[in-house]
CSV table of C-alpha atoms and ligand atoms in Angstrom, one decimal:
chain,number,residue,atom,x,y,z
A,1,MET,CA,2.7,-0.2,-20.1
A,2,LYS,CA,5.9,1.8,-19.8
A,3,ILE,CA,7.8,-1.1,-18.2
A,4,ASN,CA,8.2,-4.3,-20.0
A,5,SER,CA,8.6,-7.1,-17.4
A,6,PRO,CA,6.7,-10.4,-17.3
A,7,GLN,CA,5.7,-9.8,-13.7
A,8,ILE,CA,4.4,-6.3,-14.3
A,9,ASN,CA,2.4,-7.6,-17.3
A,10,LEU,CA,0.8,-10.3,-15.2
A,11,MET,CA,0.0,-8.0,-12.3
A,12,TYR,CA,-1.4,-5.4,-14.7
A,13,LYS,CA,-3.8,-8.0,-16.2
A,14,ALA,CA,-4.8,-9.3,-12.8
A,15,CYS,CA,-5.4,-5.9,-11.3
A,16,THR,CA,-7.4,-4.7,-14.3
A,17,LYS,CA,-9.6,-7.8,-14.2
A,18,ALA,CA,-10.1,-7.7,-10.4
A,19,SER,CA,-10.9,-3.9,-10.4
A,20,LYS,CA,-14.1,-4.5,-12.4
A,21,ILE,CA,-15.5,-6.6,-9.6
A,22,LEU,CA,-14.3,-4.0,-7.1
A,23,ILE,CA,-16.0,-1.1,-8.9
A,24,ARG,CA,-19.2,-3.2,-9.2
A,25,ASP,CA,-19.1,-4.0,-5.5
A,26,TYR,CA,-18.4,-0.5,-4.5
A,27,GLY,CA,-21.6,0.5,-6.3
A,28,GLU,CA,-23.5,-1.8,-4.0
A,29,ILE,CA,-22.1,-0.3,-0.8
A,30,GLU,CA,-24.2,2.8,-0.9
A,31,LYS,CA,-27.4,0.7,-0.9
A,32,LEU,CA,-26.1,-1.5,2.0
A,33,GLN,CA,-25.1,1.5,4.0
A,34,VAL,CA,-28.7,2.2,4.8
A,35,SER,CA,-29.8,-1.4,5.3
A,36,GLU,CA,-30.2,-2.7,8.8
A,37,LYS,CA,-27.4,-5.2,8.6
A,38,GLY,CA,-24.9,-2.8,7.1
A,39,PRO,CA,-22.3,-3.6,4.6
A,40,GLY,CA,-19.8,-5.5,6.9
A,41,ASP,CA,-20.3,-9.1,5.6
A,42,PHE,CA,-20.6,-7.9,2.0
A,43,VAL,CA,-17.2,-6.1,2.2
A,44,THR,CA,-15.5,-9.3,3.6
A,45,ALA,CA,-17.0,-11.2,0.7
A,46,SER,CA,-15.9,-8.6,-1.7
A,47,ASP,CA,-12.3,-8.7,-0.3
A,48,LYS,CA,-12.3,-12.5,-0.9
A,49,ARG,CA,-13.8,-12.2,-4.4
A,50,VAL,CA,-11.1,-9.7,-5.5
A,51,GLU,CA,-8.4,-11.8,-4.0
A,52,LYS,CA,-9.7,-14.9,-5.8
A,53,ILE,CA,-9.5,-13.2,-9.2
A,54,LEU,CA,-6.0,-12.0,-8.5
A,55,ILE,CA,-4.9,-15.5,-7.5
A,56,SER,CA,-6.5,-17.2,-10.5
A,57,GLU,CA,-4.8,-14.7,-12.9
A,58,LEU,CA,-1.4,-14.9,-11.2
A,59,GLU,CA,-1.1,-18.6,-10.4
A,60,LYS,CA,0.0,-19.4,-14.0
A,61,SER,CA,3.4,-18.2,-12.8
A,62,GLU,CA,3.6,-21.1,-10.2
A,63,TYR,CA,5.0,-18.6,-7.7
A,64,THR,CA,4.1,-18.7,-4.0
A,65,PHE,CA,1.5,-16.3,-2.6
A,66,LEU,CA,1.3,-14.3,0.6
A,67,THR,CA,-2.2,-12.7,0.8
A,68,GLU,CA,-4.2,-10.8,3.4
A,69,GLU,CA,-7.2,-13.1,3.2
A,70,THR,CA,-5.7,-16.5,2.7
A,71,GLY,CA,-2.1,-16.2,4.1
A,72,LEU,CA,0.6,-18.3,2.6
A,73,ILE,CA,-0.1,-20.5,-0.5
A,74,GLU,CA,3.0,-22.5,-1.5
A,75,GLY,CA,3.7,-22.5,-5.2
A,76,LYS,CA,6.4,-24.4,-7.2
A,77,HIS,CA,8.8,-21.5,-6.8
A,78,LYS,CA,9.4,-20.7,-3.1
A,79,ASN,CA,11.7,-17.8,-3.6
A,80,LYS,CA,9.3,-15.9,-5.9
A,81,ARG,CA,6.2,-14.6,-4.2
A,82,TRP,CA,3.2,-12.4,-4.9
A,83,ILE,CA,2.3,-10.3,-1.9
A,84,ILE,CA,-1.4,-9.3,-2.2
A,85,ASP,CA,-3.7,-7.0,-0.5
A,86,PRO,CA,-7.0,-7.2,-2.4
A,87,ILE,CA,-8.5,-4.1,-0.9
A,88,ASP,CA,-6.2,-1.8,1.0
A,89,GLY,CA,-8.3,0.8,2.7
A,90,THR,CA,-11.1,-1.6,3.5
A,91,PHE,CA,-12.6,0.8,6.1
A,92,ASN,CA,-12.9,3.5,3.5
A,93,PHE,CA,-14.5,1.1,1.1
A,94,LEU,CA,-17.0,0.0,3.8
A,95,ASN,CA,-17.9,3.6,4.5
A,96,GLY,CA,-18.3,4.5,0.8
A,97,LEU,CA,-15.2,6.7,0.8
A,98,PRO,CA,-13.6,6.5,-2.6
A,99,HIS,CA,-10.0,6.0,-1.4
A,100,PHE,CA,-8.9,2.4,-1.6
A,101,CYS,CA,-6.8,0.2,-3.9
A,102,ILE,CA,-5.6,-3.2,-5.0
A,103,SER,CA,-1.9,-3.7,-4.0
A,104,VAL,CA,0.3,-6.5,-5.5
A,105,GLY,CA,4.0,-6.7,-5.0
A,106,TYR,CA,6.4,-9.2,-6.5
A,107,GLU,CA,9.1,-10.5,-4.2
A,108,GLU,CA,12.2,-12.4,-5.3
A,109,ASN,CA,14.6,-13.9,-2.8
A,110,GLY,CA,13.1,-11.8,0.0
A,111,GLU,CA,13.3,-8.5,-1.9
A,112,ILE,CA,10.4,-6.6,-3.6
A,113,VAL,CA,11.4,-6.0,-7.2
A,114,SER,CA,8.2,-4.8,-8.7
A,115,GLY,CA,4.7,-3.7,-7.7
A,116,ILE,CA,1.4,-2.3,-8.8
A,117,ILE,CA,-1.0,-0.2,-6.7
A,118,PHE,CA,-4.3,0.4,-8.5
A,119,ASP,CA,-6.9,2.9,-7.4
A,120,PRO,CA,-9.9,1.9,-9.6
A,121,ILE,CA,-12.1,4.8,-8.7
A,122,LYS,CA,-9.6,7.5,-9.7
A,123,ASN,CA,-8.3,5.2,-12.4
A,124,GLU,CA,-4.7,5.7,-11.2
A,125,MET,CA,-2.3,2.8,-11.7
A,126,PHE,CA,1.0,3.2,-9.9
A,127,PHE,CA,3.7,0.7,-10.8
A,128,ALA,CA,7.5,0.3,-10.6
A,129,HIS,CA,10.1,-2.3,-11.3
A,130,LYS,CA,13.7,-2.4,-9.9
A,131,GLY,CA,15.9,-0.3,-12.1
A,132,SER,CA,13.1,0.8,-14.4
A,133,GLY,CA,11.6,3.7,-12.5
A,134,ALA,CA,8.2,4.4,-11.1
A,135,TYR,CA,5.1,5.4,-13.0
A,136,LEU,CA,1.6,6.7,-12.6
A,137,ASN,CA,-0.4,5.6,-15.7
A,138,ASN,CA,1.8,6.8,-18.5
A,139,SER,CA,4.0,9.3,-16.7
A,140,ARG,CA,7.2,8.9,-14.7
A,141,ILE,CA,6.8,9.9,-11.1
A,142,ARG,CA,9.3,11.3,-8.5
A,143,VAL,CA,9.2,12.1,-4.9
A,144,SER,CA,8.8,15.7,-3.8
A,145,ASN,CA,11.7,18.1,-3.5
A,146,LYS,CA,10.7,19.8,-0.3
A,147,SER,CA,13.4,20.2,2.3
A,148,ASN,CA,11.6,22.4,4.8
A,149,PHE,CA,10.4,19.9,7.3
A,150,GLN,CA,8.1,22.5,9.0
A,151,ARG,CA,6.1,22.8,5.8
A,152,ALA,CA,6.0,19.1,5.0
A,153,CYS,CA,2.8,17.4,4.1
A,154,LEU,CA,2.9,14.1,6.0
A,155,VAL,CA,0.6,11.1,6.3
A,156,THR,CA,0.3,8.4,8.8
A,157,GLY,CA,-2.1,5.6,10.0
A,158,GLY,CA,-3.1,3.8,13.1
A,159,PRO,CA,-3.0,2.9,15.9
A,160,LYS,CA,-5.3,-0.1,15.5
A,161,SER,CA,-7.8,-0.7,18.3
A,162,VAL,CA,-5.9,-3.9,19.3
A,163,SER,CA,-2.5,-2.2,19.5
A,164,LYS,CA,-0.6,-2.6,22.7
A,165,ILE,CA,1.4,0.5,22.1
A,166,LYS,CA,-1.5,2.9,21.3
A,167,GLU,CA,-0.3,5.5,23.7
A,168,SER,CA,3.2,5.7,22.3
A,169,ILE,CA,1.8,5.8,18.8
A,170,LEU,CA,-0.4,8.8,19.7
A,171,ASP,CA,2.6,10.5,21.5
A,172,GLU,CA,4.6,10.1,18.4
A,173,TYR,CA,1.9,11.8,16.3
A,174,LYS,CA,2.0,14.7,18.8
A,175,LYS,CA,5.8,14.9,18.5
A,176,VAL,CA,5.7,15.0,14.7
A,177,SER,CA,2.9,17.6,14.7
A,178,MET,CA,4.8,19.9,17.1
A,179,LYS,CA,7.8,19.9,14.7
A,180,THR,CA,5.7,20.8,11.7
A,181,GLN,CA,2.9,23.1,10.8
A,182,ALA,CA,0.7,20.1,11.4
A,183,HIS,CA,-0.1,19.2,7.9
A,184,ILE,CA,-0.6,15.6,8.8
A,185,ARG,CA,-3.1,13.5,7.0
A,186,LYS,CA,-4.7,10.0,7.8
A,187,SER,CA,-6.0,8.6,4.6
A,188,GLY,CA,-6.9,5.0,5.6
A,189,SER,CA,-4.9,3.3,2.9
A,190,ALA,CA,-1.2,2.6,3.6
A,191,ALA,CA,-0.6,1.4,0.0
A,192,LEU,CA,-1.9,4.7,-1.5
A,193,ASP,CA,0.0,6.6,1.1
A,194,LEU,CA,3.2,5.1,-0.2
A,195,ALA,CA,2.1,5.6,-3.8
A,196,TYR,CA,1.4,9.2,-3.1
A,197,VAL,CA,4.9,9.7,-1.5
A,198,ALA,CA,6.3,8.2,-4.7
A,199,ALA,CA,4.3,10.7,-6.8
A,200,GLY,CA,5.4,13.7,-4.6
A,201,ARG,CA,1.9,14.3,-3.3
A,202,TYR,CA,3.0,13.6,0.3
A,203,ASP,CA,6.5,14.4,1.5
A,204,GLY,CA,6.6,11.6,4.0
A,205,TYR,CA,4.7,8.8,5.6
A,206,TRP,CA,5.2,6.7,8.7
A,207,GLN,CA,3.2,4.0,10.5
A,208,ARG,CA,3.8,1.6,13.3
A,209,GLU,CA,2.8,-2.1,13.2
A,210,ILE,CA,1.8,-2.2,9.5
A,211,ASN,CA,1.3,-5.5,7.7
A,212,TYR,CA,3.7,-6.5,5.0
A,213,TRP,CA,1.0,-6.9,2.3
A,214,ASP,CA,-0.2,-3.3,3.0
A,215,ILE,CA,3.2,-1.9,2.0
A,216,ALA,CA,4.9,-4.5,-0.3
A,217,ALA,CA,4.1,-2.9,-3.6
A,218,GLY,CA,4.7,0.6,-2.2
A,219,ILE,CA,8.3,-0.2,-1.2
A,220,ILE,CA,9.5,-0.5,-4.8
A,221,LEU,CA,7.4,2.6,-5.8
A,222,VAL,CA,9.1,4.8,-3.2
A,223,LYS,CA,12.6,3.4,-4.0
A,224,GLU,CA,12.2,3.8,-7.8
A,225,SER,CA,10.9,7.3,-7.5
A,226,GLY,CA,14.0,8.5,-5.6
A,227,GLY,CA,12.6,8.2,-2.1
A,228,PHE,CA,13.9,6.6,1.0
A,229,ILE,CA,12.1,3.8,2.8
A,230,GLU,CA,13.0,1.8,5.9
A,231,ASN,CA,11.8,-0.3,8.7
A,232,LEU,CA,12.5,1.6,12.0
A,233,LYS,CA,13.2,-1.8,13.7
A,234,GLU,CA,16.2,-2.1,11.3
A,235,GLU,CA,15.0,-5.4,10.0
A,236,GLY,CA,13.9,-6.2,6.5
A,237,PHE,CA,10.4,-5.5,5.3
A,238,ASN,CA,9.0,-9.0,5.1
A,239,LYS,CA,8.1,-9.2,8.7
A,240,GLU,CA,4.7,-9.7,10.3
A,241,LYS,CA,4.6,-6.2,11.6
A,242,VAL,CA,6.7,-3.4,10.2
A,243,ASP,CA,7.4,0.1,11.5
A,244,ILE,CA,7.6,1.9,8.3
A,245,VAL,CA,9.0,5.3,7.3
A,246,ALA,CA,9.1,6.6,3.8
A,247,SER,CA,9.8,10.1,2.5
A,248,ASN,CA,11.7,12.2,0.0
A,249,SER,CA,15.5,12.1,0.5
A,250,LYS,CA,15.5,15.7,2.0
A,251,ILE,CA,13.4,15.3,5.0
A,252,HIS,CA,14.1,11.7,5.8
A,253,LYS,CA,16.7,12.2,8.5
A,254,GLU,CA,14.6,14.7,10.3
A,255,LEU,CA,11.6,12.5,10.3
A,256,ILE,CA,13.6,9.5,11.5
A,257,ASN,CA,15.1,11.5,14.3
A,258,ILE,CA,11.8,12.5,15.6
A,259,LEU,CA,10.4,9.0,15.6
B,1,LIP,C1,-5.3,-1.0,6.4
B,1,LIP,C2,-4.4,0.2,5.9
B,1,LIP,C3,-4.6,1.4,6.7
B,1,LIP,C4,-3.8,1.1,7.9
B,1,LIP,C5,-4.3,-0.1,8.6
B,1,LIP,C6,-4.7,-1.3,7.8
B,1,LIP,P1,-6.6,-2.9,5.1
B,1,LIP,O1,-5.2,-2.1,5.5
B,1,LIP,O2,-3.8,0.3,4.8
B,1,LIP,O3,-4.1,2.6,6.2
B,1,LIP,O4,-3.9,2.2,8.8
B,1,LIP,O5,-3.3,-0.5,9.5
B,1,LIP,O6,-3.8,-2.3,7.8
B,1,LIP,O7,-7.0,-3.6,6.3
B,1,LIP,O8,-7.6,-1.9,4.6
B,1,LIP,O9,-6.1,-3.8,4.0
């Protein structure tokens, strides 16, 4: 690992171990796809299996956990927390689409200071630690340098079927696409969207009503790769629902102004 921090080392070990189960389970999905019952229950079980491994590897730290599947698990240290999404991109996983990841963020006194996003299918491990930069496997990553908003490659997600602001989310999509050449993607994994902004693959990402565990690790990746990231509600990030915008520094203002 290019960064030497006890939290990164722990997260790395936990993600590597959990990814083996995730890859094995992904191999089962194809068979279940054609079964009468479908893979729904299996995916839920897989989510839980992966989370269990992550927790058992990380609990040596005695930190608190906030996870997608279990919620809050109080540890000895209340101001140090692991924020976990065992499978981000569950719907992709369910449909046999190879675009999902494990996301683990480490939060200290309410601030994310390090994180790992691991895509086990592409074998891409994105990680960052405050003040130490952001990496993809062995290479340093940086946000893109594009300043022409018209040509930007953007990514977004949602709205969820249960959203009460579906219409305005769709209007927003329209507004952004009118201001660009409409290179807007929807990948189905918010964590990978942020990792890809950090790696300069996307120039910007936005999404309304996102969960904290979907974006926790991505926050530090974007910051450490020279990008800007904020909650449009002008609150912190550790809220139940976040309206997130992340991009390279050059198109950030323009993207915010449209939203
Ligand atoms: C999902 C995301 C997806 C986003 C959804 C959802 P899950 O997380 O990352 O990109 O659009 O709002 O939260 O459920 O796969 O962990």
